[in-house]
mmCIF file of C-alpha atoms in Angstrom:
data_model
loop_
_atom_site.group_PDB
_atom_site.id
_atom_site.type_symbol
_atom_site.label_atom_id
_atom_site.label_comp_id
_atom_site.label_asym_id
_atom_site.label_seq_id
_atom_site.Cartn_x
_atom_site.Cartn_y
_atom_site.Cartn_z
ATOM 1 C CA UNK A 1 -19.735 -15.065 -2.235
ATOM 2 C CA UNK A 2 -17.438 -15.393 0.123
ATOM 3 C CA UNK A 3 -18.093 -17.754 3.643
ATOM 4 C CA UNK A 4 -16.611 -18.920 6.753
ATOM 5 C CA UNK A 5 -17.299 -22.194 8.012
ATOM 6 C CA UNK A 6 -16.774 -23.763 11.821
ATOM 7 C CA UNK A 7 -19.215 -26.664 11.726
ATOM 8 C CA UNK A 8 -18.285 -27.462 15.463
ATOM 9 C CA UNK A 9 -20.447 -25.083 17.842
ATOM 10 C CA UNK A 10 -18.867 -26.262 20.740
ATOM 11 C CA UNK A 11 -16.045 -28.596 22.026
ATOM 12 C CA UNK A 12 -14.984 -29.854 25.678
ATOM 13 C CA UNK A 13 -12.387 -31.454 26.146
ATOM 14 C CA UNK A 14 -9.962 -32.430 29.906
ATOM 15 C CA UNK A 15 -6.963 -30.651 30.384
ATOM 16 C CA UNK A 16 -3.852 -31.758 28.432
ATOM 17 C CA UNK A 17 -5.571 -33.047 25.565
ATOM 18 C CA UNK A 18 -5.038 -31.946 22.453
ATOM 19 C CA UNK A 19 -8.350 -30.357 20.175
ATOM 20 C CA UNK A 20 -8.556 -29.335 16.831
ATOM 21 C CA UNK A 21 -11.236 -26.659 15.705
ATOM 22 C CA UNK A 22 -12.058 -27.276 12.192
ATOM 23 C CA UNK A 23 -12.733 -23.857 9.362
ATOM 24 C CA UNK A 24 -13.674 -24.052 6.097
ATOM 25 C CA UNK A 25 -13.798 -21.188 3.170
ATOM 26 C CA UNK A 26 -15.313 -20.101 -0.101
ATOM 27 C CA UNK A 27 -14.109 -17.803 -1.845
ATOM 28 C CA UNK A 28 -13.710 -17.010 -5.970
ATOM 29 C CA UNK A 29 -11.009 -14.796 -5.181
ATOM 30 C CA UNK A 30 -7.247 -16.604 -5.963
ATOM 31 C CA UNK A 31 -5.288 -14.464 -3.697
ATOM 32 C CA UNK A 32 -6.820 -14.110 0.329
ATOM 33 C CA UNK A 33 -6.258 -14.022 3.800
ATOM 34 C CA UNK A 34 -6.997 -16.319 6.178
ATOM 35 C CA UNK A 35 -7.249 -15.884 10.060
ATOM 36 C CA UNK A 36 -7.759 -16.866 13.767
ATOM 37 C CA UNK A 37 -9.200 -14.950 16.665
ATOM 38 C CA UNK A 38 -9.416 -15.733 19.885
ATOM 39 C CA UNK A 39 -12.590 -15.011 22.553
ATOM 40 C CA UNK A 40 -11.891 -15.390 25.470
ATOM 41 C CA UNK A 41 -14.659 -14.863 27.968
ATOM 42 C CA UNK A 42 -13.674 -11.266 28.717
ATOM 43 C CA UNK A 43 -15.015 -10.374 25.612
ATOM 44 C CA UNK A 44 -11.877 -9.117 23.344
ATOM 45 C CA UNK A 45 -10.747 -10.405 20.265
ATOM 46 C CA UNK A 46 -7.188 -11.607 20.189
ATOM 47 C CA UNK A 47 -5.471 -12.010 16.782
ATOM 48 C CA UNK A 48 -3.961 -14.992 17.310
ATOM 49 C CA UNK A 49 -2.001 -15.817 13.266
ATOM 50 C CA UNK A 50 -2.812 -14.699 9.539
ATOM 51 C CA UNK A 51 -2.135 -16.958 6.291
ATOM 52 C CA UNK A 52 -1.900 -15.751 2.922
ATOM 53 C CA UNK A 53 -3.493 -17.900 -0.057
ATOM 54 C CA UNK A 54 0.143 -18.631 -1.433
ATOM 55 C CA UNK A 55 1.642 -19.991 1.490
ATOM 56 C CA UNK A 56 0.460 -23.352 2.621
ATOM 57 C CA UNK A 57 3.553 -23.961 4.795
ATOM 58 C CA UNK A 58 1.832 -25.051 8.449
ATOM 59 C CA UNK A 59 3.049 -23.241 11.128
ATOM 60 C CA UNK A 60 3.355 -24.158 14.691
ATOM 61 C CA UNK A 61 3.451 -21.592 17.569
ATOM 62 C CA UNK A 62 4.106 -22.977 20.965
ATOM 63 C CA UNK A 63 1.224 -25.605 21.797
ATOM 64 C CA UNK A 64 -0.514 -23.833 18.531
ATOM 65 C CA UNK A 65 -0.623 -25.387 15.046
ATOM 66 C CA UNK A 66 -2.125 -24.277 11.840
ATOM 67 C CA UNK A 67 -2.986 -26.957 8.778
ATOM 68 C CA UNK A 68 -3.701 -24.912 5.513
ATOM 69 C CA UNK A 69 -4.831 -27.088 2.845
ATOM 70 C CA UNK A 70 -5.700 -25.292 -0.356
ATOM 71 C CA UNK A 71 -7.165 -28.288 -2.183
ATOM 72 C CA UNK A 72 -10.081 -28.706 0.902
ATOM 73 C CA UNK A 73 -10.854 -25.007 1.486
ATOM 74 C CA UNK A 74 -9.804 -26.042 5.231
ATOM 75 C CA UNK A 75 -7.643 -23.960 7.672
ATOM 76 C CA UNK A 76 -7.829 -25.768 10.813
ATOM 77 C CA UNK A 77 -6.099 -25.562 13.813
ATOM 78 C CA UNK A 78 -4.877 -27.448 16.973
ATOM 79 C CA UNK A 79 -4.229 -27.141 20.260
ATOM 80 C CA UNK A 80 -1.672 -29.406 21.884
ATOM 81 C CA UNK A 81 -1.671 -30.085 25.471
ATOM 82 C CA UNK A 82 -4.897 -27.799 26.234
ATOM 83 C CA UNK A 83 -4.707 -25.838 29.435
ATOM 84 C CA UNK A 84 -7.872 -24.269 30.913
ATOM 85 C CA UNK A 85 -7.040 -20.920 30.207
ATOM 86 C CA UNK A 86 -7.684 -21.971 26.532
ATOM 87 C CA UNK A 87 -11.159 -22.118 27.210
ATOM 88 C CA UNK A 88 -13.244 -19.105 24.336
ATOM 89 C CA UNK A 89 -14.432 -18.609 21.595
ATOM 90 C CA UNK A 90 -12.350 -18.961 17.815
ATOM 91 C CA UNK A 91 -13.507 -17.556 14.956
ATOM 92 C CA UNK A 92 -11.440 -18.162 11.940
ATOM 93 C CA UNK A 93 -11.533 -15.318 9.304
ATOM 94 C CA UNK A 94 -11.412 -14.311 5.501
ATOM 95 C CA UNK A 95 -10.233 -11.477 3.621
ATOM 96 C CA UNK A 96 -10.619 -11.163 0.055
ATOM 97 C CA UNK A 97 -10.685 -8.167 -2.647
ATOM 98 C CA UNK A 98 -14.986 -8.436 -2.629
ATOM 99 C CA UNK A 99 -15.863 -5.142 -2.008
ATOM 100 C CA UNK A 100 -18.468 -4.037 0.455
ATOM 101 C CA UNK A 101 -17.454 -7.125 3.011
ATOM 102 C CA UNK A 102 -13.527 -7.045 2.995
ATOM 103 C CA UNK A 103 -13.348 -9.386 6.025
ATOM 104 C CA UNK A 104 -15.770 -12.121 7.003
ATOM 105 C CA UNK A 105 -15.857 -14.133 10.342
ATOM 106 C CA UNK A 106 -16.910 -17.796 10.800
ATOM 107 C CA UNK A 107 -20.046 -18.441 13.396
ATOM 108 C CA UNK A 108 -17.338 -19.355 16.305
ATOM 109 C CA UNK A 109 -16.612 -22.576 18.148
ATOM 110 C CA UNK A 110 -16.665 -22.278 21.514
ATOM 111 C CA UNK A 111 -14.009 -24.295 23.319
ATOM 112 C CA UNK A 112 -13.878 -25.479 27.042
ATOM 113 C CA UNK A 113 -11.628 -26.962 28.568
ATOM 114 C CA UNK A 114 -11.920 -28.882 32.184
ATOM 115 C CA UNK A 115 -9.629 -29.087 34.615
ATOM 116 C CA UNK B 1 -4.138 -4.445 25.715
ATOM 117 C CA UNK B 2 -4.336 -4.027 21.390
ATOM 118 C CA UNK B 3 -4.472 -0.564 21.869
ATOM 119 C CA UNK B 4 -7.632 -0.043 20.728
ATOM 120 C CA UNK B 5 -10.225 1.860 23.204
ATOM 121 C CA UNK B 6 -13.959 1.752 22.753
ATOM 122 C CA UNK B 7 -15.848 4.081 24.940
ATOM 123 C CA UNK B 8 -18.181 3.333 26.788
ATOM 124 C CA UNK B 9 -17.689 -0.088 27.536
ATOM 125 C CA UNK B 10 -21.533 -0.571 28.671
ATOM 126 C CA UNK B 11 -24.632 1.396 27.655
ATOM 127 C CA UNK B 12 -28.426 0.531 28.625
ATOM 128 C CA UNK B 13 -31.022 2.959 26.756
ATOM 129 C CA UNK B 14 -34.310 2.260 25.660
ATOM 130 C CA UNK B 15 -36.095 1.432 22.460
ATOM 131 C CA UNK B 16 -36.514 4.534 20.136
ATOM 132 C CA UNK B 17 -33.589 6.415 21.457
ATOM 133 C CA UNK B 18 -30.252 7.753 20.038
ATOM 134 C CA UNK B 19 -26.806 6.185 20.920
ATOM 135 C CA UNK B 20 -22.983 7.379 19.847
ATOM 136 C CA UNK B 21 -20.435 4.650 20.574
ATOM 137 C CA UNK B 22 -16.971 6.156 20.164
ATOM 138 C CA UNK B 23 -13.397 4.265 19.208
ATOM 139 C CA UNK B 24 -10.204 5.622 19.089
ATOM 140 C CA UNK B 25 -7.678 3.427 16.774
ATOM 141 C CA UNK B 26 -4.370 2.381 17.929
ATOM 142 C CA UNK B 27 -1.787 5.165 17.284
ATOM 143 C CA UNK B 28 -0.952 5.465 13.593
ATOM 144 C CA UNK B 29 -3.741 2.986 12.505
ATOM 145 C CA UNK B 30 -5.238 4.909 9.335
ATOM 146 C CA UNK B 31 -8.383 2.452 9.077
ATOM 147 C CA UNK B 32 -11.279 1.854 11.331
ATOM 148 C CA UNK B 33 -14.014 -1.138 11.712
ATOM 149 C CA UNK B 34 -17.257 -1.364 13.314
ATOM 150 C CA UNK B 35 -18.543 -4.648 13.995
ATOM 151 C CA UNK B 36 -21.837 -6.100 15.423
ATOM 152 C CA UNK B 37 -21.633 -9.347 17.662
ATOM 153 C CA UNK B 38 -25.427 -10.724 18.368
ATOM 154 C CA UNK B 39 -26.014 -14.403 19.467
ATOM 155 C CA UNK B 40 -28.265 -14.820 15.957
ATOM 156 C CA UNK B 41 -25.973 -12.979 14.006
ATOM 157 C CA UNK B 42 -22.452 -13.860 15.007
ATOM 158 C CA UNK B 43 -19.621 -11.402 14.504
ATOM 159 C CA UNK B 44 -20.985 -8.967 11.743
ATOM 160 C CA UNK B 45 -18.906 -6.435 9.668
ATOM 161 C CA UNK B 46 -20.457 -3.010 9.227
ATOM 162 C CA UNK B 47 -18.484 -0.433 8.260
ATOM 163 C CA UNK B 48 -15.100 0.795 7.555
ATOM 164 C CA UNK B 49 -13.312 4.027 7.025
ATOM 165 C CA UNK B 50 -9.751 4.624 5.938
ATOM 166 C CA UNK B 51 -7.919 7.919 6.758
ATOM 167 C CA UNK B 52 -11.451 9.709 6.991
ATOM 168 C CA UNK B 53 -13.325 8.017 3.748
ATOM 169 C CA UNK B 54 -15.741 5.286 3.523
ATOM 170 C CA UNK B 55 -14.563 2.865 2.055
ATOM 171 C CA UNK B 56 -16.437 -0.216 2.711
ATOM 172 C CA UNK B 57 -20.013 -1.024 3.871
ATOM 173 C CA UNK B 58 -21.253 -4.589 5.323
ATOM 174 C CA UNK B 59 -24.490 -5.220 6.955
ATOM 175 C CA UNK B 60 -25.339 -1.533 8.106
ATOM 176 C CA UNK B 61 -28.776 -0.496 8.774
ATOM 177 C CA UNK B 62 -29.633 2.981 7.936
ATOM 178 C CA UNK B 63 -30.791 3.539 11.059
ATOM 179 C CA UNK B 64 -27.071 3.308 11.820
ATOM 180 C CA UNK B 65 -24.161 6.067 10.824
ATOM 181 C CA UNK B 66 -20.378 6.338 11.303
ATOM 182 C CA UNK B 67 -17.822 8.719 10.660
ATOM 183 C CA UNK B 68 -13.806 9.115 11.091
ATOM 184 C CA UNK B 69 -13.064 12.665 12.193
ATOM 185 C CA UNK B 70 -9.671 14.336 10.903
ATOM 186 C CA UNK B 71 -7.826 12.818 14.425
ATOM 187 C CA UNK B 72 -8.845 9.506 13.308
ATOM 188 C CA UNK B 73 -11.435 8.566 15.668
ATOM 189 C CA UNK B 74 -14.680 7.161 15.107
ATOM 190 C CA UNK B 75 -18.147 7.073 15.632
ATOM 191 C CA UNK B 76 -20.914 4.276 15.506
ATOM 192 C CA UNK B 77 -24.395 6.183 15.819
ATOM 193 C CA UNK B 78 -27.268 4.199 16.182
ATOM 194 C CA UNK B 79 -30.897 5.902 15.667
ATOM 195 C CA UNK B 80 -34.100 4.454 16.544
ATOM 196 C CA UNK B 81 -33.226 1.498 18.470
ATOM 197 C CA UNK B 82 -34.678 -1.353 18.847
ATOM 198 C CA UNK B 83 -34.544 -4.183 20.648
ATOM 199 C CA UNK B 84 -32.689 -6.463 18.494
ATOM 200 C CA UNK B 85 -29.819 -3.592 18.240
ATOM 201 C CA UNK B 86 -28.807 -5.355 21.376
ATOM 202 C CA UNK B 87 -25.680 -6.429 20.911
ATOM 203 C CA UNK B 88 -21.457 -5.952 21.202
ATOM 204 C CA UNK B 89 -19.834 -3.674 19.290
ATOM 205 C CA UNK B 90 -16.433 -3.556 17.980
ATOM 206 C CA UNK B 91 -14.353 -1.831 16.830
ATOM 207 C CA UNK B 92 -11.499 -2.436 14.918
ATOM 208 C CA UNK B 93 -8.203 -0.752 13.389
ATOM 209 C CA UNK B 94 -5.431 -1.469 10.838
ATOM 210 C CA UNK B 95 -2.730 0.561 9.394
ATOM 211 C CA UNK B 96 -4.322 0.797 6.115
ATOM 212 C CA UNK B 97 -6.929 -0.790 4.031
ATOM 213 C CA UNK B 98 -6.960 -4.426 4.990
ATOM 214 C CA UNK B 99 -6.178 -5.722 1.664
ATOM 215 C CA UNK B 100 -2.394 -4.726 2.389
ATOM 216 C CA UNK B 101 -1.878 -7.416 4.029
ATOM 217 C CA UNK B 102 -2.608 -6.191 7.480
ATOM 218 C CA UNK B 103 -4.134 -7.731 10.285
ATOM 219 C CA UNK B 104 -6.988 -5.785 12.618
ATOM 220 C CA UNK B 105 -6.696 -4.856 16.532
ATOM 221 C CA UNK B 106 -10.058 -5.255 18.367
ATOM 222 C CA UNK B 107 -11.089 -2.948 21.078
ATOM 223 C CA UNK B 108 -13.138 -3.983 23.952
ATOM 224 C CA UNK B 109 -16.282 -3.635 22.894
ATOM 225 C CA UNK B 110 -19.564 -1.779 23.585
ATOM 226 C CA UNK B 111 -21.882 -3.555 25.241
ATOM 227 C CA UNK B 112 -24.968 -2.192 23.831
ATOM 228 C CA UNK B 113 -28.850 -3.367 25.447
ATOM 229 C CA UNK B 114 -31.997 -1.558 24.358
ATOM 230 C CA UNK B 115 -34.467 -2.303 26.922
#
């Protein structure tokens, strides 16, 4: 079956530090999708970046960085220099061809960051 | 704004009674998604229809009914409510199915308590 891990609940960190939020994955499927949302306390879910299963190539997005390592199930990613408007909630995401649950979120880590 | 809208955004009934939550997809999105969000539960997938079909089911009670008229809208009907329906509801579209490599637009939510 497939499953979405984010073993931290919750993380605080001071302004300017950097944070990484941790997501593992099962899945038997060879070919999926991996995501990031964010929550922020307005309620919304923001799509935030989207990895397919045959790309492992890290990507960095402005004080936003993705590490997508196959051989640990892990697709983790980091916030450099937080700000407080980073405070929410992440979910990380899969998507794989199981029918009846195309698209699975992890349990969230919430994220807050102090001035 | 993803272009999503969720009507209405709040909605306080009591247990036993009949609720429609509506969503209207972003313009051209084909596919629609209705998810739960409960502190127990986390974010839960229910339902999704593509271009008017079913065509995948998640953690739905059948107490609980959608349905994607011919302008591409949706509805989340909830029946017999009880207190643990209390919850957010999403919804979600995509261009197509999400297997296509797509990625989905949230609404706003529903704020949903059963009193």
């Amino acid at each position: 079956a497939q499953k979405v891990t984010q073993a931290q609940t919750e993380i605080s960190v001071v302004e300017k530090e950097d944070v990484t939020l941790d997501c593992v994955y099962e899945t038997r499927d060879t070919t999926y999708y991996l995501f990031w949302y964010k929550q922020p306390p307005s309620g919304e879910l923001v799509f935030l970046i989207r990895r397919n299963s045959f790309d492992e190539q890290n990507e960095i997005s402005g004080r936003y960085s993705w590490n997508f390592q196959k051989s640990t199930s892990s697709f983790n990613f980091t916030i450099t220099a937080s700000q407080v408007v980073d405070s929410a909630v992440y979910f990380c995401a899969l998507s794989d061809r199981m029918r009846g649950q195309n698209f699975v979120f992890g349990p969230g880590t919430r994220l807050s960051v102090l001035p | 704004d993803s272009g999503v809208t969720q009507t209405p955004k709040h909605l306080i009934t009591a247990t036993g009674q009949r609720v429609t939550l509506r969503c209207s997809p972003r313009s051209g999105d084909l596919s629609v998604y209705w998810y739960q969000q409960s502190l127990d539960q986390g974010l839960q997938f229910l339902i999704q229809y593509y271009n008017g079909e079913e065509r995948a089911k998640g953690n739905i009670l059948e107490r609980f009914s959608a349905q994607q008229f011919p302008d591409l809208h949706s509805e989340l009907n909830l029946s017999s409510l009880e207190l643990g329906d209390s919850a957010l509801y999403f919804c979600a579209s995509s261009v197509g199915n999400l297997w296509s490599n797509e990625k989905l637009f949230f609404g706003s939510g529903t704020q949903l308590s059963v009193l």
